[in-house]
Coordinates of C-alpha atoms in Angstrom, one line a residue:
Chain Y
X1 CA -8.3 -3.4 -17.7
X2 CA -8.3 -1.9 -21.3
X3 CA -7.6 1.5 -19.8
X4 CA -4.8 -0.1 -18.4
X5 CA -3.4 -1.8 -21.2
X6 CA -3.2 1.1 -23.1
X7 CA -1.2 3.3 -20.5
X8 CA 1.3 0.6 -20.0
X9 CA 2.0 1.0 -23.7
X10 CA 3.6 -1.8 -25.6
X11 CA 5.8 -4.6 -24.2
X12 CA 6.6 -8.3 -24.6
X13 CA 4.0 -8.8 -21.9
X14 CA 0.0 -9.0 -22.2
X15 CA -1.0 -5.4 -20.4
X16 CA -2.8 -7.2 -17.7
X17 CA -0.3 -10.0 -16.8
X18 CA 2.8 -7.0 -16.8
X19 CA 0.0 -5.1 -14.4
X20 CA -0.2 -8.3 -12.1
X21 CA 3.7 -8.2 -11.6
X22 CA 3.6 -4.2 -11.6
X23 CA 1.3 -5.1 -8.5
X24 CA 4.1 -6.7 -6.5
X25 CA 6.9 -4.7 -6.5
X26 CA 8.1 -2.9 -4.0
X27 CA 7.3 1.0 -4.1
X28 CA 11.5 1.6 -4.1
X29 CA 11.6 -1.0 -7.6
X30 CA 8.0 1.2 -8.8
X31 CA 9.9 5.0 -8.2
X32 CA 12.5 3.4 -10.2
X33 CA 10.9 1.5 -12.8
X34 CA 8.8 5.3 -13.6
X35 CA 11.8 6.0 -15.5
X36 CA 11.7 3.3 -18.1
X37 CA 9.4 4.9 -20.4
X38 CA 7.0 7.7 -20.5
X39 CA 3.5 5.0 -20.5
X40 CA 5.2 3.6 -17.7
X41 CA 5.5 6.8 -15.8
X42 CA 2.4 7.7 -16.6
X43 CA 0.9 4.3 -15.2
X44 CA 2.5 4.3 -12.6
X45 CA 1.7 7.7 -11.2
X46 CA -2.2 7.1 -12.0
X47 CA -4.4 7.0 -8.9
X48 CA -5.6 3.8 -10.4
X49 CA -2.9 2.0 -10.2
X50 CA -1.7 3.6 -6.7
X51 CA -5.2 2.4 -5.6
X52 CA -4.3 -1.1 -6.9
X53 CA -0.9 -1.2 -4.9
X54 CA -2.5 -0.3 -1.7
X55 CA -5.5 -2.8 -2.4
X56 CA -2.5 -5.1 -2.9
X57 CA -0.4 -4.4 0.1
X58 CA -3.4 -4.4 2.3
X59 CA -3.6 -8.3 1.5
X60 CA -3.1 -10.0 5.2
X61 CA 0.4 -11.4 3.5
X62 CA 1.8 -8.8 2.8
X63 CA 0.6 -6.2 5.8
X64 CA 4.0 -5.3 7.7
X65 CA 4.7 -4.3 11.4
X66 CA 6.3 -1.2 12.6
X67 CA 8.6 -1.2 15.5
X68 CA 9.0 1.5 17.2
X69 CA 11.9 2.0 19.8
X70 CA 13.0 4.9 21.9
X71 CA 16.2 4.4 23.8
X72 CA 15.3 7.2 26.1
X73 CA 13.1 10.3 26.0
X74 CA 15.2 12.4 24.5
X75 CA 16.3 10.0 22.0
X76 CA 15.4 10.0 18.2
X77 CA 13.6 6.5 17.8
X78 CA 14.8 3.7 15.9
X79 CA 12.1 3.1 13.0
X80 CA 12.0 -0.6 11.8
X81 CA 9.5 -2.4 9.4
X82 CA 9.1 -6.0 9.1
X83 CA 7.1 -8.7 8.0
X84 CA 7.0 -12.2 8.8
X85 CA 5.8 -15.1 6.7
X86 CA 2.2 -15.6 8.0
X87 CA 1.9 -19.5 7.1
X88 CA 4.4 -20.9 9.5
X89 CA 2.6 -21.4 12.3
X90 CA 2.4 -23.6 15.5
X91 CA -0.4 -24.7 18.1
X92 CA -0.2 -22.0 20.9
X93 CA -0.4 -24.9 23.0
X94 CA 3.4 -25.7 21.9
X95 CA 4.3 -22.5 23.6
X96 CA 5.7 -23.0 26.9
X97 CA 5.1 -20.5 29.4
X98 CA 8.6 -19.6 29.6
X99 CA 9.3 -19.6 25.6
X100 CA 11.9 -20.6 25.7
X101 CA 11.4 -23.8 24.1
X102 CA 9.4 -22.5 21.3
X103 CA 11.8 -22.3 18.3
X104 CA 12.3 -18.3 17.5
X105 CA 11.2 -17.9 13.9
X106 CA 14.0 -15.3 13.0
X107 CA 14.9 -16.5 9.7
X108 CA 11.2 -15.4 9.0
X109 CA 11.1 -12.1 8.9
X110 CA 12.5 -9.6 7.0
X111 CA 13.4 -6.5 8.8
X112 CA 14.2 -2.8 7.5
X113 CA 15.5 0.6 9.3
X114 CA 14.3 3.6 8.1
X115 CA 15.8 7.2 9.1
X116 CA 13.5 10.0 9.2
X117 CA 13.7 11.7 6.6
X118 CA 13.0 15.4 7.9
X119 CA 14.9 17.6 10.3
X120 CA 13.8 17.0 13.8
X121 CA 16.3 19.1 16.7
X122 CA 18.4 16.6 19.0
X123 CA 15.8 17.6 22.2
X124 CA 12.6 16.9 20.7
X125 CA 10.6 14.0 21.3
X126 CA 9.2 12.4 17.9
X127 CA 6.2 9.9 18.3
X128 CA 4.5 8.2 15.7
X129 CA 1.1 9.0 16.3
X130 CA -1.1 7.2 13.6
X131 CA -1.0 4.7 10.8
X132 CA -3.1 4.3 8.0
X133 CA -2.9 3.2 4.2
X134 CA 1.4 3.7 4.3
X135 CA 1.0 7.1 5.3
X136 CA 2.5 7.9 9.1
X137 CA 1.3 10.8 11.4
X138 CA 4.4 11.9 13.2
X139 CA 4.2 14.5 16.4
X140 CA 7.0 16.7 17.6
X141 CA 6.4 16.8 21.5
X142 CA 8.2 20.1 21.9
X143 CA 7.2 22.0 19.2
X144 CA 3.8 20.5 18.0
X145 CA 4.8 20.1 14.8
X146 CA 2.9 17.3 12.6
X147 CA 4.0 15.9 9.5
X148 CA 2.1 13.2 7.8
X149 CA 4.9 11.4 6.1
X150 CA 5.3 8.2 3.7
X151 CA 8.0 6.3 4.6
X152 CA 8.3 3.9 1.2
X153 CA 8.5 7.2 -1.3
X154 CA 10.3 9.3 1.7
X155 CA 7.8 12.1 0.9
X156 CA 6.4 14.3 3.9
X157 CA 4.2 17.5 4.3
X158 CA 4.2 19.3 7.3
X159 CA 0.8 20.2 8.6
X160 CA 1.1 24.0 9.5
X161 CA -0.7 25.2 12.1
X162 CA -4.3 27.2 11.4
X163 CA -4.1 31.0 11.3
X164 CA -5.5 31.7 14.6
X165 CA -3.7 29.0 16.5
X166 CA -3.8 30.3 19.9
X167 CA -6.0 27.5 21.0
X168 CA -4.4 25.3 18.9
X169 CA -1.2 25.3 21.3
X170 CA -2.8 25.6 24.9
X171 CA -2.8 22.0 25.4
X172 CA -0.5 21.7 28.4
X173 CA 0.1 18.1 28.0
X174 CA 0.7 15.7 24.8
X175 CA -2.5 15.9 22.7
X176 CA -4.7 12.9 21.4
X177 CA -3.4 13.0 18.0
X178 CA -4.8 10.4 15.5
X179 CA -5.0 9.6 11.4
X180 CA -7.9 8.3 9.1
X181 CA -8.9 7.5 5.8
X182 CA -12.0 8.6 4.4
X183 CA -13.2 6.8 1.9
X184 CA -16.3 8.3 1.3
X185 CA -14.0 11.2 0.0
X186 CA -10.6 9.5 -1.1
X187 CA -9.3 12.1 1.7
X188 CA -7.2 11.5 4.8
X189 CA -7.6 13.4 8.0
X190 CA -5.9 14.0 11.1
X191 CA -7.6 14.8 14.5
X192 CA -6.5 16.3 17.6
X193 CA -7.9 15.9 20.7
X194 CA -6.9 17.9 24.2
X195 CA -5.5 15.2 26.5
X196 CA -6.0 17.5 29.6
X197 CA -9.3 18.0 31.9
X198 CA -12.2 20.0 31.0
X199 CA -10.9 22.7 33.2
X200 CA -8.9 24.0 30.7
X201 CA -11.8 25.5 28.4
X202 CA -9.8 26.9 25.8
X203 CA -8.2 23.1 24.5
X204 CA -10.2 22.2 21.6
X205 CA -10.7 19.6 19.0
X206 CA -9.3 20.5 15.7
X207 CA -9.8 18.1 12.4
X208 CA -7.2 18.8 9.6
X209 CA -8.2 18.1 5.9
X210 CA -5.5 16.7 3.4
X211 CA -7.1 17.8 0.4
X212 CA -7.7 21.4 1.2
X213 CA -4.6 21.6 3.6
X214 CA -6.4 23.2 6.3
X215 CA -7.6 22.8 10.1
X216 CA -11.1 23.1 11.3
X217 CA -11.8 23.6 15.3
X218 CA -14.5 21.8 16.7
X219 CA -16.6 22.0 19.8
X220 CA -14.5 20.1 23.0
X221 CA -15.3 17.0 24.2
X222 CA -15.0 16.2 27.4
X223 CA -13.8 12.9 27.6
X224 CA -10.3 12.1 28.0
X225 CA -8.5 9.5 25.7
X226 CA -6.6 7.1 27.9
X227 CA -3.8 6.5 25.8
X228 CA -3.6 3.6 23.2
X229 CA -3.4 3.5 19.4
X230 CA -7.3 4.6 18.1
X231 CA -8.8 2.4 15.3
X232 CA -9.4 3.7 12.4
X233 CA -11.9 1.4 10.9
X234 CA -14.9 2.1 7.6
X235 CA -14.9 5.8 7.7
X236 CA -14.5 6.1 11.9
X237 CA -11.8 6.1 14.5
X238 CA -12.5 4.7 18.1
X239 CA -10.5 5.4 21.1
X240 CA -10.4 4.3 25.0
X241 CA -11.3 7.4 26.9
X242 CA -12.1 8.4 30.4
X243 CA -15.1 10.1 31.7
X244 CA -14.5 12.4 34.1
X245 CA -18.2 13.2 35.3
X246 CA -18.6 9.5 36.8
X247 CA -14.9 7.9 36.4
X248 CA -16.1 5.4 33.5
X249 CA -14.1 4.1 30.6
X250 CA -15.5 4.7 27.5
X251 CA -15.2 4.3 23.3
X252 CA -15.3 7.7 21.8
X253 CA -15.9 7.5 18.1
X254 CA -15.5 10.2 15.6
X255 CA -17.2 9.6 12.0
X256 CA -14.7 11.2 9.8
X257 CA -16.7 12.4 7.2
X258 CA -19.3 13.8 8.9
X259 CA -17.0 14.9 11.6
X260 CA -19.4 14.2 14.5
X261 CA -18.3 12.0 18.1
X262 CA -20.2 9.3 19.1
X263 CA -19.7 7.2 22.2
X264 CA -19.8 3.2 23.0
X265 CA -20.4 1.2 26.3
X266 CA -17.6 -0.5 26.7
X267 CA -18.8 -4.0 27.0
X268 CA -20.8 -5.3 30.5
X269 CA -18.1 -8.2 31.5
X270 CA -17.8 -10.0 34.8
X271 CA -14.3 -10.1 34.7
X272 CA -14.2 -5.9 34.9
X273 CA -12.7 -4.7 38.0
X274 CA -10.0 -1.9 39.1
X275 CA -7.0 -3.6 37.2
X276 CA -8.9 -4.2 34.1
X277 CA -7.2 -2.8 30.9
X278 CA -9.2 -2.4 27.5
X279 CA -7.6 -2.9 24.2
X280 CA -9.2 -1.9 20.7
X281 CA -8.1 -3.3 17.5
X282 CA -9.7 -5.2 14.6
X283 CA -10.5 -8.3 14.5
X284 CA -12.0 -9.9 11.2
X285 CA -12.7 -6.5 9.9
X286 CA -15.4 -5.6 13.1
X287 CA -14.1 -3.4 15.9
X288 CA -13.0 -5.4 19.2
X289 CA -11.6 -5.1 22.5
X290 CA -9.5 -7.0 24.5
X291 CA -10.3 -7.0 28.0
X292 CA -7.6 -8.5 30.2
X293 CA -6.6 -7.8 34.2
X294 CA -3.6 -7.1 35.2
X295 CA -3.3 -7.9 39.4
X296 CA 0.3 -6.6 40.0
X297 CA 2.2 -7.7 36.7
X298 CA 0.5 -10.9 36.2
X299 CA -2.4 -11.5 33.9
X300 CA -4.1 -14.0 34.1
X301 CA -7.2 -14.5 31.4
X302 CA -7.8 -12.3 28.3
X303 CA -11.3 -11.6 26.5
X304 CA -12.0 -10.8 23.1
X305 CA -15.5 -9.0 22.9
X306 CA -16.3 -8.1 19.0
X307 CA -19.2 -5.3 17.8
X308 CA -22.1 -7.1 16.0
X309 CA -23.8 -3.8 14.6
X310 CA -26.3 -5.9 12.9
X311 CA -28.2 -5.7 16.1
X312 CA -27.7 -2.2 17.0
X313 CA -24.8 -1.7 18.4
X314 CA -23.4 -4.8 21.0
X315 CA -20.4 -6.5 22.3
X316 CA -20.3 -10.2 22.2
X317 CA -18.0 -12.0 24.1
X318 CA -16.6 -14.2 21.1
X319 CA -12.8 -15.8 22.7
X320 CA -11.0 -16.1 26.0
X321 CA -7.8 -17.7 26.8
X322 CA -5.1 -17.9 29.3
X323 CA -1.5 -16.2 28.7
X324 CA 1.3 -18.4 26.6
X325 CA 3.8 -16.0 28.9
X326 CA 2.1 -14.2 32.1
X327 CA 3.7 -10.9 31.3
X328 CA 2.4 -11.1 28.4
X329 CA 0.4 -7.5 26.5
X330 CA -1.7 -7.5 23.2
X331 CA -0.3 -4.1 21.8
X332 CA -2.4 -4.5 18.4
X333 CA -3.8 -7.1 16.1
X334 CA -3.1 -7.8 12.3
X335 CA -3.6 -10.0 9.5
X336 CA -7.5 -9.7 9.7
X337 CA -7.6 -11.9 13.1
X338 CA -4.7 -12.1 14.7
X339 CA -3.8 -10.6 17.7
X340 CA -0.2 -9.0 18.7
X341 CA 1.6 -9.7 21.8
X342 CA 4.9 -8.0 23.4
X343 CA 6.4 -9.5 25.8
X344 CA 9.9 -9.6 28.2
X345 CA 12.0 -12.7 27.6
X346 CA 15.2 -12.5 29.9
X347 CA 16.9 -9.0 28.2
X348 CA 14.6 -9.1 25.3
X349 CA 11.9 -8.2 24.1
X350 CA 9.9 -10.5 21.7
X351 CA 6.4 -10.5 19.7
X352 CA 3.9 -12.9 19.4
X353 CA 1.2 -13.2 16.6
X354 CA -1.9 -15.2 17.6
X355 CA -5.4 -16.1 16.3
X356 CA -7.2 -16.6 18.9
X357 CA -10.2 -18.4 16.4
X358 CA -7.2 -21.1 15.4
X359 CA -5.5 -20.9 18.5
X360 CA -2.2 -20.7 16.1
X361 CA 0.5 -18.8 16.9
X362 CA 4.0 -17.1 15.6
X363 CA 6.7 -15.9 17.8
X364 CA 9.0 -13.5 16.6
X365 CA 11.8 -10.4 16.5
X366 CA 13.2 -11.2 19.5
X367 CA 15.2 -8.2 20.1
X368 CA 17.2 -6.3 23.2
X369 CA 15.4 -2.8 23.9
X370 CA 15.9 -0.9 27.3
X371 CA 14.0 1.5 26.8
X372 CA 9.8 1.2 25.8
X373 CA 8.9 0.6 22.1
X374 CA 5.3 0.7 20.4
X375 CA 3.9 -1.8 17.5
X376 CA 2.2 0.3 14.5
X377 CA 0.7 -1.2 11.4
X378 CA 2.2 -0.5 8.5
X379 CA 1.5 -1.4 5.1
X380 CA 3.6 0.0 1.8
X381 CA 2.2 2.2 -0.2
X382 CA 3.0 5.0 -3.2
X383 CA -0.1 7.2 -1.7
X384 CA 0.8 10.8 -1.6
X385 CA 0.9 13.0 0.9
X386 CA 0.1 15.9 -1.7
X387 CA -3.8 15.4 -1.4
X388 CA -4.1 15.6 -4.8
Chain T
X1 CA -13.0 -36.5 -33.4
X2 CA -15.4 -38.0 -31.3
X3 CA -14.7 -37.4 -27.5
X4 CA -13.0 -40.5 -26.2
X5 CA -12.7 -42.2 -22.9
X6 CA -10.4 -44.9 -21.3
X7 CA -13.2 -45.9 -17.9
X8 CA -14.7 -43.0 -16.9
X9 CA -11.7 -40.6 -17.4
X10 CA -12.4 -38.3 -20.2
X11 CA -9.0 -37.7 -22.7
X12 CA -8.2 -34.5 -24.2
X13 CA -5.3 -33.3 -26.3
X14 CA -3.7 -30.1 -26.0
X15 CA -1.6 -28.9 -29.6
X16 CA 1.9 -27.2 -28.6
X17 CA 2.5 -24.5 -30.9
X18 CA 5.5 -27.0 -32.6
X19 CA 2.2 -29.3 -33.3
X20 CA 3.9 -31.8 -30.0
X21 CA 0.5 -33.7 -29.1
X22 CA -0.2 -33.8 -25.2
X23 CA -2.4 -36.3 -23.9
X24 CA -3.8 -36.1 -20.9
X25 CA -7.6 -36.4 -18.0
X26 CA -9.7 -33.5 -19.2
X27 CA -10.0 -32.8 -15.5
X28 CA -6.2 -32.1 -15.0
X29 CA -7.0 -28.8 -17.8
X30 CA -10.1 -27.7 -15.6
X31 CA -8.0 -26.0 -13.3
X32 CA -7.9 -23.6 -16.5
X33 CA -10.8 -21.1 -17.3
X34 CA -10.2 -21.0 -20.9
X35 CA -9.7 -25.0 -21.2
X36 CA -12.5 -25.6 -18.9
X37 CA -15.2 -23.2 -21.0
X38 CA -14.0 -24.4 -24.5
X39 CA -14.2 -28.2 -23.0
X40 CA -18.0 -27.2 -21.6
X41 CA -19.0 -25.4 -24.0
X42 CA -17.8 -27.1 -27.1
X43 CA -17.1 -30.5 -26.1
X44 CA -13.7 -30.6 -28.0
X45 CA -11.7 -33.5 -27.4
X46 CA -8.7 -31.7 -29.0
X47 CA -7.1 -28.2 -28.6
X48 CA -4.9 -26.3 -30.4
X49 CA -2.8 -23.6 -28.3
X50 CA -0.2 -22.6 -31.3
X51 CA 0.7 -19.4 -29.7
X52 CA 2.3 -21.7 -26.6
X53 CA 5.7 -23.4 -27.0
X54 CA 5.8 -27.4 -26.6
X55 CA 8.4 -26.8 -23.7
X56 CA 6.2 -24.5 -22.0
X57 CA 3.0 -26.7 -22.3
X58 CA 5.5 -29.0 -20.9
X59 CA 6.4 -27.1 -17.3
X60 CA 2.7 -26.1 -17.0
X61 CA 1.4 -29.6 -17.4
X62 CA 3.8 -30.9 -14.7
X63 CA 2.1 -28.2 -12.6
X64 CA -1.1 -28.6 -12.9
X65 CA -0.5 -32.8 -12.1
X66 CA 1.5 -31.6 -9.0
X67 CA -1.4 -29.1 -8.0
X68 CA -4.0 -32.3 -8.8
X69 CA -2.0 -34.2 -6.6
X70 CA -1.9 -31.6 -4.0
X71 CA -3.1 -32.5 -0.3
X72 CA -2.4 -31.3 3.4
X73 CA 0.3 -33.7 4.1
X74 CA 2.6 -33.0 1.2
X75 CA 2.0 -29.4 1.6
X76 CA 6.0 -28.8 2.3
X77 CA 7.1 -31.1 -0.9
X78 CA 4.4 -29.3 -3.3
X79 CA 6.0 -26.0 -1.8
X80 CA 9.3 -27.2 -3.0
X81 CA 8.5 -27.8 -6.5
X82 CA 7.1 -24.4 -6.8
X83 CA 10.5 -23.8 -6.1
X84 CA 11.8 -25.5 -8.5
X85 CA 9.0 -24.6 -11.0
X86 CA 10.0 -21.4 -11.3
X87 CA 14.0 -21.7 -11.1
X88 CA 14.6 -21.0 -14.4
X89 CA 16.1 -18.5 -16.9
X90 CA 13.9 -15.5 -17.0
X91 CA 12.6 -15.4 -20.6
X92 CA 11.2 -19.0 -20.0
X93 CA 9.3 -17.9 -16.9
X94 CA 8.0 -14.8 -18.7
X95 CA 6.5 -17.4 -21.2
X96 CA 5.3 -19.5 -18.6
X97 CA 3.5 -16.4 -17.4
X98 CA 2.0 -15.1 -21.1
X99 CA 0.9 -18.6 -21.3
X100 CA -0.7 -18.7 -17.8
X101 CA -2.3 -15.5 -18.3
X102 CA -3.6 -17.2 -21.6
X103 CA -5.2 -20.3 -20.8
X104 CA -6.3 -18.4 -17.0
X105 CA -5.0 -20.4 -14.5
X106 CA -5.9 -18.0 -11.9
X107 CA -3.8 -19.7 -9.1
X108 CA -0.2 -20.1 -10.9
X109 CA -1.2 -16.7 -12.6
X110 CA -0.5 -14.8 -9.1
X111 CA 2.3 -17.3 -8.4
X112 CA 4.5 -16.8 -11.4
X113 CA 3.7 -12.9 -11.8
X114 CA 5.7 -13.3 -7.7
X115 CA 8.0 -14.8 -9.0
X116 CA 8.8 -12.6 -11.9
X117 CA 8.0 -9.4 -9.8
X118 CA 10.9 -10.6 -6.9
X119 CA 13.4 -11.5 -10.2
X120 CA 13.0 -7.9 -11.4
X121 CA 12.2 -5.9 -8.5
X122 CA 16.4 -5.4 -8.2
X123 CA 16.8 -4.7 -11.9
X124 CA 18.2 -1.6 -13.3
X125 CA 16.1 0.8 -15.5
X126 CA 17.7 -0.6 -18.9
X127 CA 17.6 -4.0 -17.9
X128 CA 13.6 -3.7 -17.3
X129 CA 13.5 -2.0 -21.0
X130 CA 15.5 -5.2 -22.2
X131 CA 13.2 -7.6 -20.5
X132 CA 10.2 -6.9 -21.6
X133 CA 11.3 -4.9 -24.9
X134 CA 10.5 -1.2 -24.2
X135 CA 12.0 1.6 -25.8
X136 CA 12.9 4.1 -23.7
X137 CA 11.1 7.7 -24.9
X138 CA 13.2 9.8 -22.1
X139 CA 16.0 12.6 -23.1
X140 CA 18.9 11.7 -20.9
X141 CA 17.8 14.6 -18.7
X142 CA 14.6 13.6 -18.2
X143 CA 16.3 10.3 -17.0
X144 CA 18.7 12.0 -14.8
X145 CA 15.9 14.0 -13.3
X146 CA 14.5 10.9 -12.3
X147 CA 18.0 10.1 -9.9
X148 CA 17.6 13.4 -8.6
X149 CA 14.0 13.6 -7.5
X150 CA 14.5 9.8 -6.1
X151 CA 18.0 9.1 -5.3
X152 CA 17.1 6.2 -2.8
X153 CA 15.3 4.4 -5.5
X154 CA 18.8 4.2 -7.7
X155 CA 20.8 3.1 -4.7
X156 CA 22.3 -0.3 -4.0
X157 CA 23.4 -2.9 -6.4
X158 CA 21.3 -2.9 -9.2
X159 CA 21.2 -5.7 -11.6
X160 CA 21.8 -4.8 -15.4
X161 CA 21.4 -9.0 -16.1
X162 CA 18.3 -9.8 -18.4
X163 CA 18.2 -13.6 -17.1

């Protein structure tokens, strides 16, 4: 804390009570506040502190959602943040099937719309494509193009293509694209996986560096992801993929600093059959999955299965519950255990937070969107997208 | 002085920097670090703190009786005087906060440095430097580099007010 003190230079203030408050500003007050004197600038720029913030923001109270909503295809998407105040919750059992009678807690949350900040043409398609530490991975369907950007201190880099890029176009359909933190190297990467068949040799898997800005191309693997935000959890990302050899679902893994793939069983359930969908996330920091069937549009039973690597590497079948609204999806999980649900409510759309170890619950954003829309984790950061 | 007791409740007295005598259960002051070590350690039965105003002693007394009295049922009314608590003018919470920081109550530490951080968080640059008494070592062009390189950050209604 000494260090720290010192930076912050003299002020009315003990250093380490002014760093406390530093801690809980928003990054639009911090890029301001850099201007109030040159220790202040100095401290506020230091990796140190930057660390602190995102330590900070990472907190389960303060961890934000990011809605994504496309009107149509073609459309550029409406970005919004929000965050909701995690202690007001009720007993899931409250919830009536129809929610209807659950009180909407809109005067909750506080809600933001960002524009994006870089030029994208009118017929592109722009997906948000990862998530991790306030830095966004954003994917130009049309023309490939990937920018990792930071929404909070409206910084982006585009990610130029390697030299010889010839394979690095050929996919034919949307590649697998998907962001990670490193920690074993204070280093973000982003990897991109072929979303076609094996057939088409020439798709590979390339894994860009932040820090030296550049791509590497690594041998194919032929699994196909199915779609579904990846994890990216301790040093690894996970994601749902298909094997084509004997029509199996799958967890690929890819251990970002050694850069080698791995794969998981997905876990040996009863309830498994043809309709079965498989959701990662994390869940009380371990990686889980949610297994739930879907018979036409109705489901009727979810599972939470959760990795115990203690002993090797196994799924245990920790939770399951029935759905508070039968139309009900988990499209991610936050706040350390809670889960995420989207679901239709008459036009609307609405979310549902839910701990499945408390059985408490939070309803929220209830909001009209035609068109699809995707749930990201965000959390606010000042990390640069320089890589230092 | 020899430590003294009413029952079984240990007494302590705290000094306010304007000498104002506070007597109160030595386990109300355990919720602070320093208190609690100097009360361990030394087995003091009075303690000077001349570097905190009377009035502030005063607001972080009430607290910690409030946070004592603390339990899940009145949850929503102990909510409400944190409210309160810290709905007053800004150089009085920034004492509140030295004084918190001081005596290392870790709880009402995080909750006052909130409460100061969402006071300031829509301050101008010059009202920051007035708050907390920084002089400002920028040329104006290095400060209107500043609006240039983040223009977002400047926008909106900024707040030149000090309280």
């Amino acid at each position: 804390m000494c260090d720290e003190t010192a930076s912050l230079g003299s002020c009315t203030l003990p250093g380490d009570a002014m760093v406390e408050i530093l801690l809980r500003l928003p990054v639009k007050s911090l890029l301001r506040f850099r201007a109030v004197s040159k220790s202040w600038y100095g401290f506020l720029n230091s990796p140190d502190f930057i660390q602190m913030h995102l330590r900070h923001s990472q907190q389960p109270l303060h961890e934000k959602l990011l809605r994504v909503s496309n009107r149509g295809p073609r459309d550029t998407p409406t970005i919004s943040f929000f965050s909701v105040d995690p202690t007001v919750t009720v007993n899931a059992d409250d919830i009536d099937d129809g929610v209807d009678g659950y009180k909407n807690n809109n005067d909750l949350y506080s809600s933001s719309v960002v524009d994006l900040p870089f030029p994208s043409s009118p017929d592109d398609e722009v997906r948000i494509v990862g998530s991790c530490n306030g830095l966004l991975c954003v994917h130009f369907n049309r023309t490939s193009n990937i920018i990792l950007w930071n929404p909070a201190t409206r910084k982006y880099r585009f990610l130029g293509p390697p030299d010889n890029s010839v394979s690095f176009y050929c996919d034919p359909f949307f590649p697998y694209i998907m962001l990670g933190f490193v920690p074993e190297i204070n280093d973000y990467k982003v990897v991109k996986v072929p979303s076609s068949s094996r057939k088409h040799v020439d798709a590979k898997v390339w894994v860009y560096t932040l820090s030296s800005d550049s791509w590497e191309e690594m041998g194919a693997v032929y699994l196909l992801p199915k779609g579904g935000s990846a994890v990216n959890l301790n040093g690894c990302l996970y994601w749902m993929s298909y094997n084509c050899d004997n029509g199996r679902d799958i967890v690929t893994s890819f251990d970002l600093y050694k850069q080698v793939f791995g794969q998981i069983m997905v876990p040996n359930s009863d309830s498994i059959t043809d309709f079965t969908i498989k959701k990662l996330v994390v869940l009380k920091g371990c990686l889980s999955m949610i297994i739930y069937s879907e018979n036409g549009l109705i489901v009727d039973h979810y599972e939470v299965w959760m990795m115990n690597e203690q002993q090797g590497v196994s799924w245990t079948k920790r939770v399951d519950f029935s759905p508070f609204s039968k139309l009900a999806r988990p499209v991610g999980s936050w706040r350390d255990s809670e889960i995420v649900f989207g679901y239709p409510n008459g036009l609307s759309h609405e979310l549902l937070s839910y701990n499945p170890f408390t059985k408490r619950a939070q309803s929220f954003q209830r909001r009209s969107s035609v068109g699809g829309f995707k749930v990201i984790n965000y959390v606010e950061s000042l990390e640069s997208v320089e890589g230092s | 002085m020899a430590s003294s007791t009413t029952g079984e409740k240990k007494i302590l007295t705290l000094k306010g920097g304007d000498n104002e005598e506070f007597i109160l259960e030595e386990s109300l002051v355990l919720q602070s670090e320093l208190l609690k070590n100097m009360v361990k350690e030394e087995r003091v039965s009075s303690i000077p703190l001349p570097s905190i105003k009377s009035k502030t002693l005063v607001k972080i007394i009430e607290y910690l009786k409030k946070h004592a009295e603390l339990t899940p049922s009145n949850k929503e009314e102990f909510k409400n005087f944190e409210k309160e608590f810290v709905n007053v003018v800004l150089e009085e919470l920034l004492d509140i906060t030295v004084a918190v920081n001081y005596l290392k109550i870790n709880g009402l530490l995080e909750f006052c440095c909130q409460a100061v951080a969402d006071r300031i968080k829509d301050k101008s640059v010059e009202a920051v430097r007035k708050i907390f008494r920084i002089e400002s070592d920028f040329t104006p062009e290095e400060e209107s580099e500043f609006r240039k390189e983040t223009p977002e950050a400047f926008e909106g209604d900024l707040d030149d007010t000090t309280n």
